[in-house]
Coordinates of C-alpha atoms in Angstrom, one line a residue:
M1 CA 34.1 80.7 3.2
C2 CA 36.0 77.8 4.6
A3 CA 32.9 75.8 5.0
Q4 CA 31.9 76.6 1.5
H5 CA 35.2 75.3 0.0
S6 CA 35.3 72.2 2.2
Q7 CA 32.3 70.7 0.5
P8 CA 32.9 67.6 -1.5
F9 CA 33.9 68.2 -5.1
G10 CA 32.7 65.6 -7.6
G11 CA 32.6 63.0 -4.9
F12 CA 36.0 64.0 -3.5
D13 CA 36.0 65.4 0.0
V14 CA 38.7 68.0 0.2
K15 CA 38.3 68.4 3.9
L16 CA 39.3 64.8 4.5
Y17 CA 42.7 65.4 2.9
F18 CA 43.4 68.7 4.6
R19 CA 43.1 66.9 8.0
N20 CA 46.1 64.8 7.0
F21 CA 48.6 67.5 5.9
R22 CA 51.1 66.4 8.5
C23 CA 51.5 62.9 7.1
T24 CA 54.6 61.9 5.3
R25 CA 54.7 62.1 1.5
A26 CA 54.9 58.4 1.1
S27 CA 51.9 57.6 3.3
F28 CA 49.9 60.4 1.8
K29 CA 50.5 59.2 -1.7
S30 CA 49.7 55.7 -0.7
S31 CA 46.4 56.7 0.9
V32 CA 45.4 58.8 -2.0
F33 CA 46.1 56.2 -4.7
V34 CA 44.4 53.5 -2.7
N35 CA 41.2 55.4 -1.9
T36 CA 40.6 57.7 -4.8
S37 CA 40.4 57.8 -8.6
N38 CA 43.3 59.0 -10.7
T39 CA 41.9 62.5 -11.2
H40 CA 41.1 62.9 -7.5
S41 CA 44.6 61.7 -6.7
K42 CA 46.3 64.3 -8.8
L43 CA 44.1 67.0 -7.2
A44 CA 44.8 65.8 -3.7
F45 CA 48.6 65.6 -4.3
C46 CA 48.5 69.2 -5.6
C47 CA 46.8 70.3 -2.4
W48 CA 49.5 68.6 -0.3
R49 CA 52.3 70.3 -2.3
V50 CA 50.8 73.7 -1.7
A51 CA 50.2 72.9 1.9
K52 CA 54.0 72.5 2.5
T53 CA 54.5 76.3 2.2
T54 CA 51.0 77.6 3.0
S55 CA 48.8 77.5 6.1
R56 CA 45.6 75.5 6.2
S57 CA 43.5 78.7 6.5
Q58 CA 45.1 80.4 3.6
I59 CA 44.5 77.4 1.4
L60 CA 40.9 77.0 2.4
G61 CA 40.4 80.7 1.8
Q62 CA 42.0 81.0 -1.6
F63 CA 41.6 77.6 -3.3
R64 CA 38.6 78.1 -5.6
F65 CA 37.7 74.9 -7.4
S66 CA 35.4 76.7 -9.9
D67 CA 38.2 79.0 -11.0
A68 CA 40.6 76.2 -11.4
M69 CA 38.2 74.2 -13.5
E70 CA 37.3 77.2 -15.6
A71 CA 41.0 77.9 -16.3
S72 CA 41.6 74.3 -17.1
T73 CA 38.7 74.3 -19.6
R74 CA 40.0 77.4 -21.3
F75 CA 43.4 75.9 -21.6
R76 CA 42.1 72.7 -23.2
R77 CA 40.0 74.7 -25.6
M78 CA 43.0 76.9 -26.6
S79 CA 45.1 73.8 -27.0
T80 CA 42.5 72.1 -29.2
S81 CA 42.1 75.2 -31.3
T82 CA 45.9 75.4 -31.8
K83 CA 46.0 71.7 -32.8
N84 CA 43.2 72.2 -35.3
L85 CA 44.8 75.2 -36.9
I86 CA 48.1 73.3 -37.2
S87 CA 46.4 70.3 -38.7
F88 CA 44.4 72.6 -41.1
S89 CA 47.7 74.2 -42.3
R90 CA 49.3 70.9 -43.2
P91 CA 52.6 71.3 -41.4
H92 CA 54.7 69.2 -43.8
T93 CA 53.8 71.6 -46.7
M94 CA 54.5 74.6 -44.5
F95 CA 57.9 73.3 -43.6
G96 CA 58.6 72.5 -47.2
T97 CA 57.8 76.1 -48.2
L98 CA 59.9 77.5 -45.3
I99 CA 63.0 75.5 -46.1
S100 CA 62.7 76.0 -49.8
I101 CA 62.6 79.8 -49.4
T102 CA 65.6 79.7 -47.0
S103 CA 67.5 77.5 -49.4
M104 CA 66.8 79.9 -52.4
G105 CA 67.9 82.8 -50.2
F106 CA 71.3 81.2 -49.5
M107 CA 71.8 80.3 -53.1
A108 CA 71.3 83.9 -54.1
C109 CA 73.5 85.1 -51.2
L110 CA 76.4 82.8 -52.2
T111 CA 76.4 84.2 -55.8
Q112 CA 75.6 87.8 -54.8
P113 CA 77.0 88.7 -51.4
C114 CA 74.8 91.0 -49.3
L115 CA 74.6 92.4 -45.8
P116 CA 73.1 90.1 -43.2
S117 CA 70.4 92.6 -42.4
T118 CA 69.3 92.7 -46.0
F119 CA 69.2 89.0 -46.2
I120 CA 67.0 88.8 -43.0
I121 CA 64.6 91.4 -44.3
M122 CA 64.2 89.7 -47.7
L123 CA 63.8 86.3 -45.9
L124 CA 61.1 87.7 -43.6
Q125 CA 59.2 89.3 -46.5
A126 CA 59.2 86.0 -48.4
V127 CA 58.3 83.8 -45.4
L128 CA 55.6 86.1 -43.9
S129 CA 53.8 86.2 -47.3
A130 CA 54.4 82.6 -48.5
L131 CA 53.3 80.8 -45.3
P132 CA 49.8 82.4 -45.2
M133 CA 49.4 81.7 -48.9
N134 CA 50.3 78.1 -48.2
I135 CA 47.6 77.9 -45.6
A136 CA 45.1 79.4 -48.0
I137 CA 45.9 76.9 -50.8
V138 CA 45.9 73.8 -48.7
G139 CA 42.8 75.0 -46.8
L140 CA 40.9 75.6 -50.1
N141 CA 41.7 72.0 -51.1
Q142 CA 40.3 70.7 -47.8
L143 CA 37.1 72.7 -48.3
Y144 CA 36.4 70.9 -51.6
D145 CA 37.7 67.5 -50.5
K146 CA 35.6 67.4 -47.3
K147 CA 33.7 64.2 -48.3
M148 CA 36.8 62.4 -49.5
D149 CA 38.8 63.4 -46.4
K150 CA 36.2 61.8 -44.2
I151 CA 37.4 58.5 -45.7
N152 CA 41.1 59.2 -46.5
K153 CA 42.0 61.8 -43.8
P154 CA 39.4 61.8 -41.0
Y155 CA 41.8 63.5 -38.6
L156 CA 41.6 66.8 -40.5
P157 CA 39.5 69.5 -38.8
L158 CA 36.9 69.9 -41.6
A159 CA 36.5 66.2 -42.0
A160 CA 36.4 65.6 -38.3
G161 CA 33.8 68.3 -37.8
S162 CA 36.1 70.4 -35.6
Y163 CA 35.8 73.2 -38.2
S164 CA 32.7 74.2 -40.0
T165 CA 32.8 75.1 -43.7
N166 CA 32.4 78.8 -42.8
T167 CA 35.3 78.6 -40.4
G168 CA 37.5 77.1 -43.2
L169 CA 36.4 79.8 -45.7
N170 CA 37.2 82.5 -43.2
I171 CA 40.7 81.1 -42.6
V172 CA 41.3 80.8 -46.3
A173 CA 40.1 84.4 -47.0
L174 CA 42.1 85.9 -44.2
A175 CA 45.3 84.0 -45.0
S176 CA 45.2 84.8 -48.8
S177 CA 44.4 88.4 -48.1
L178 CA 47.2 88.7 -45.6
A179 CA 49.7 87.1 -48.0
L180 CA 48.7 89.4 -50.9
I181 CA 48.9 92.5 -48.7
I182 CA 52.3 91.7 -47.4
G183 CA 53.5 90.8 -51.0
A184 CA 52.2 94.1 -52.3
L185 CA 53.9 96.1 -49.5
C186 CA 57.3 94.4 -50.3
S187 CA 57.3 95.9 -53.8
S188 CA 59.0 92.7 -55.2
F189 CA 57.9 91.6 -58.7
H190 CA 59.1 88.0 -58.3
L191 CA 57.5 87.6 -54.9
M192 CA 54.1 89.1 -56.0
F193 CA 54.1 87.1 -59.2
T194 CA 54.8 83.9 -57.3
L195 CA 52.1 84.5 -54.7
V196 CA 49.4 85.4 -57.3
L197 CA 50.1 82.6 -59.7
S198 CA 50.3 80.1 -56.8
L199 CA 46.9 81.1 -55.6
L200 CA 45.5 81.0 -59.1
L201 CA 46.8 77.5 -59.6
G202 CA 45.5 76.5 -56.2
V203 CA 42.0 77.7 -57.1
I204 CA 42.1 75.9 -60.5
Y205 CA 43.4 72.7 -58.8
S206 CA 40.8 72.5 -56.0
V207 CA 37.6 74.5 -56.8
D208 CA 34.7 72.3 -58.1
S209 CA 33.5 74.5 -60.9
S210 CA 33.4 74.5 -64.7
W211 CA 36.9 74.3 -66.3
M212 CA 38.4 73.8 -62.8
R213 CA 38.9 71.0 -60.4
W214 CA 42.1 70.0 -62.2
K215 CA 42.9 67.4 -59.6
Q216 CA 40.3 65.1 -61.1
V217 CA 42.5 64.9 -64.3
P218 CA 45.9 63.3 -63.3
I219 CA 48.0 65.2 -66.0
L220 CA 46.5 68.5 -65.1
A221 CA 46.9 67.9 -61.3
L222 CA 50.5 67.0 -62.0
S223 CA 51.1 70.1 -64.0
C224 CA 49.8 72.3 -61.1
I225 CA 52.0 70.8 -58.5
L226 CA 55.0 70.8 -60.9
C227 CA 54.5 74.4 -61.8
V228 CA 54.4 75.5 -58.1
R229 CA 57.0 73.3 -56.5
A230 CA 59.5 73.1 -59.3
L231 CA 59.2 76.4 -61.2
L232 CA 57.6 79.1 -59.2
V233 CA 59.4 78.3 -55.9
Q234 CA 62.8 78.2 -57.5
W235 CA 62.5 81.0 -59.9
G236 CA 60.3 83.3 -57.9
F237 CA 62.0 83.2 -54.5
H238 CA 65.5 83.2 -55.9
G239 CA 64.5 86.2 -58.0
H240 CA 63.0 87.9 -55.0
F241 CA 66.3 87.6 -53.1
A242 CA 68.5 88.6 -56.1
E243 CA 66.3 91.6 -56.8
G244 CA 66.6 92.7 -53.2
F245 CA 70.4 92.2 -53.1
T246 CA 71.1 94.1 -56.3
G247 CA 68.2 96.5 -56.6
V248 CA 67.8 95.5 -60.2
L249 CA 64.9 93.4 -61.7
S250 CA 66.3 90.6 -63.8
L251 CA 64.5 87.7 -65.4
R252 CA 67.7 85.8 -66.2
I253 CA 67.8 82.3 -64.7
P254 CA 71.2 81.2 -63.3
K255 CA 72.6 77.7 -64.1
N256 CA 72.3 76.5 -60.5
I257 CA 68.6 77.4 -60.5
I258 CA 68.1 75.6 -63.8
F259 CA 69.5 72.4 -62.2
S260 CA 67.4 73.0 -59.1
M261 CA 64.3 73.4 -61.3
C262 CA 65.0 70.1 -63.1
F263 CA 65.8 68.2 -59.9
M264 CA 62.8 69.5 -58.0
G265 CA 60.7 69.0 -61.2
L266 CA 61.2 65.2 -61.0
Y267 CA 60.8 65.3 -57.2
S268 CA 57.5 67.2 -57.5
I269 CA 56.2 64.6 -59.9
V270 CA 57.1 61.9 -57.4
I271 CA 55.3 63.8 -54.6
A272 CA 52.3 64.4 -56.8
L273 CA 52.1 60.7 -57.6
L274 CA 52.8 59.4 -54.1
K275 CA 50.3 61.6 -52.3
D276 CA 47.4 59.7 -53.9
T277 CA 48.7 56.2 -53.1
P278 CA 47.3 56.0 -49.5
D279 CA 43.9 57.5 -50.7
V280 CA 42.8 55.0 -53.3
V281 CA 39.7 53.9 -51.4
G282 CA 38.3 57.4 -51.0
D283 CA 39.3 58.5 -54.5
L284 CA 37.4 55.5 -55.9
K285 CA 34.3 56.4 -54.0
S286 CA 34.5 60.0 -55.1
N287 CA 35.3 59.1 -58.7
I288 CA 38.7 60.8 -58.7
R289 CA 40.7 58.9 -61.3
T290 CA 44.2 59.4 -60.0
F291 CA 47.1 57.4 -61.4
S292 CA 47.0 55.1 -58.4
V293 CA 43.3 54.4 -59.2
R294 CA 43.9 53.9 -62.9
F295 CA 47.1 51.8 -62.9
G296 CA 47.3 50.5 -59.4
V297 CA 49.6 51.4 -56.4
K298 CA 52.5 49.0 -57.3
P299 CA 53.3 50.5 -60.8
V300 CA 53.0 54.0 -59.4
L301 CA 55.3 53.2 -56.6
R302 CA 57.9 51.6 -58.9
A303 CA 57.7 54.7 -61.2
C304 CA 58.3 57.0 -58.3
M305 CA 61.3 55.1 -57.1
S306 CA 62.7 55.1 -60.7
L307 CA 62.4 58.9 -60.9
L308 CA 64.0 59.3 -57.5
C309 CA 66.9 57.1 -58.6
V310 CA 67.4 59.2 -61.8
D311 CA 67.3 62.4 -59.7
Y312 CA 69.9 61.2 -57.2
L313 CA 72.2 59.7 -59.8
C314 CA 72.2 63.1 -61.6
G315 CA 73.1 64.8 -58.3
I316 CA 75.9 62.2 -57.7
Y317 CA 77.2 62.8 -61.3
L318 CA 77.2 66.6 -60.7
G319 CA 79.2 66.1 -57.5
I320 CA 81.8 63.8 -59.2
T321 CA 82.4 66.2 -62.1
S322 CA 82.7 69.2 -59.8
M323 CA 86.0 71.0 -59.6
K324 CA 85.6 72.1 -56.0
V325 CA 86.3 69.8 -53.1
Y326 CA 83.4 70.9 -50.9
Q327 CA 81.0 70.5 -53.8
F328 CA 82.4 67.0 -54.6
M329 CA 82.0 65.9 -50.9
I330 CA 78.5 67.4 -50.3
L331 CA 76.9 66.7 -53.6
T332 CA 78.3 63.2 -54.1
F333 CA 78.0 61.7 -50.6
G334 CA 74.8 63.7 -49.8
H335 CA 72.9 62.4 -52.8
L336 CA 74.4 58.9 -52.4
S337 CA 73.2 58.8 -48.8
C338 CA 69.7 60.0 -49.8
L339 CA 69.5 57.4 -52.5
L340 CA 70.5 54.5 -50.2
L341 CA 68.1 55.6 -47.4
T342 CA 65.2 56.0 -49.9
M343 CA 65.8 52.5 -51.5
D344 CA 65.8 51.0 -48.0
K345 CA 62.5 52.7 -47.1
Y346 CA 61.0 51.6 -50.4
A347 CA 62.0 48.0 -49.8
K348 CA 60.1 48.1 -46.5
T349 CA 56.9 49.7 -47.9
V350 CA 53.9 47.4 -48.0
T351 CA 51.8 48.3 -51.0
N352 CA 48.4 47.1 -49.6
S353 CA 48.8 49.1 -46.4
S354 CA 47.6 52.7 -46.4
A355 CA 49.7 53.4 -43.3
S356 CA 52.8 52.1 -44.9
L357 CA 52.2 54.0 -48.1
Y358 CA 51.6 57.2 -46.1
S359 CA 54.8 56.6 -44.2
F360 CA 56.8 56.3 -47.4
Y361 CA 55.1 59.4 -48.7
M362 CA 56.1 61.4 -45.6
F363 CA 59.7 60.0 -45.8
V364 CA 60.0 61.3 -49.4
W365 CA 58.9 64.7 -48.0
K366 CA 61.8 64.5 -45.4
M367 CA 64.2 63.8 -48.3
F368 CA 62.7 66.7 -50.1
Y369 CA 63.6 68.9 -47.1
L370 CA 67.1 67.5 -47.0
E371 CA 67.7 68.2 -50.7
Y372 CA 67.1 71.9 -50.0
L373 CA 70.0 71.8 -47.6
I374 CA 72.2 70.5 -50.3
L375 CA 71.1 72.8 -53.2
P376 CA 72.9 76.0 -51.9
F377 CA 76.2 74.2 -52.6
L378 CA 75.6 73.9 -56.3

């Protein structure tokens, strides 16, 4: 067996290095990096580290290169699969869903106190059903945008060829089924209504069929995103928590949720407009007449910045007129800081650079997350 494992591996003679185990670390590393390639150097150095505590015969008897290479290959495959799934799920939308649910839960908890255990159960119900639904909706969009994404987003699994269409369909079917099953088991009207209507709007937005594919019509595309991000998320998840805390189904919308809907309504319009600015080339080739294609990137960018200014100024005004000190401090200075940071990022954005536009778009998403940390203090 020793003879078997002392054979050269890919041009690297293991036996040669086992003869020099008694050399110092410095001389060993020096000889390795001078005489071998980078991959072989790492392998030799691992052998030396093991040799410090293990005899030569034990190493030669137990060190199986084929097993090591097989394990390494399995690890790389698993790592690639995980990366593809994360990319397919569009993490920035997943995090947006997660933080919005948590924010709505805290808003409901502050107005209707509950036990921590009840809050955690309601939070888990919402998160475990909403995140799979999020994957299903963004995955469905990628399935029908495959040709465009090869130009606009070639790093996505479907566009890059890492996922086949059947794989994408299976993930969408599994995720949507899981979300609806969990929603049904929770027996929450608000939660189930939000999940079903979100999926329906996602299908209408993305699927290329008669009376569908609303994303090709800017106003209809905007209405879909506005309905989900501004209305369903606020009303649905807040109602889910309120229903769980009180045990009573109520369709009444509190004042703080009305402000949240209006604020996130403008923010959702901004996100809907900005998301197409880096994709003008692909949208033109696919005949998708977005606002950026129709009117140009600069006017759309200016309109988005104007809407954000209106949003943040309303938040600042709400803080200034608040009677409570903590609301004055958080709402005023929180929104003022967000406004200044956004204006600075906008000033640095290059309108003829897709990378710069995408960077600004992702920055707006980060401000979107930050706003959900402020909203519970309304």
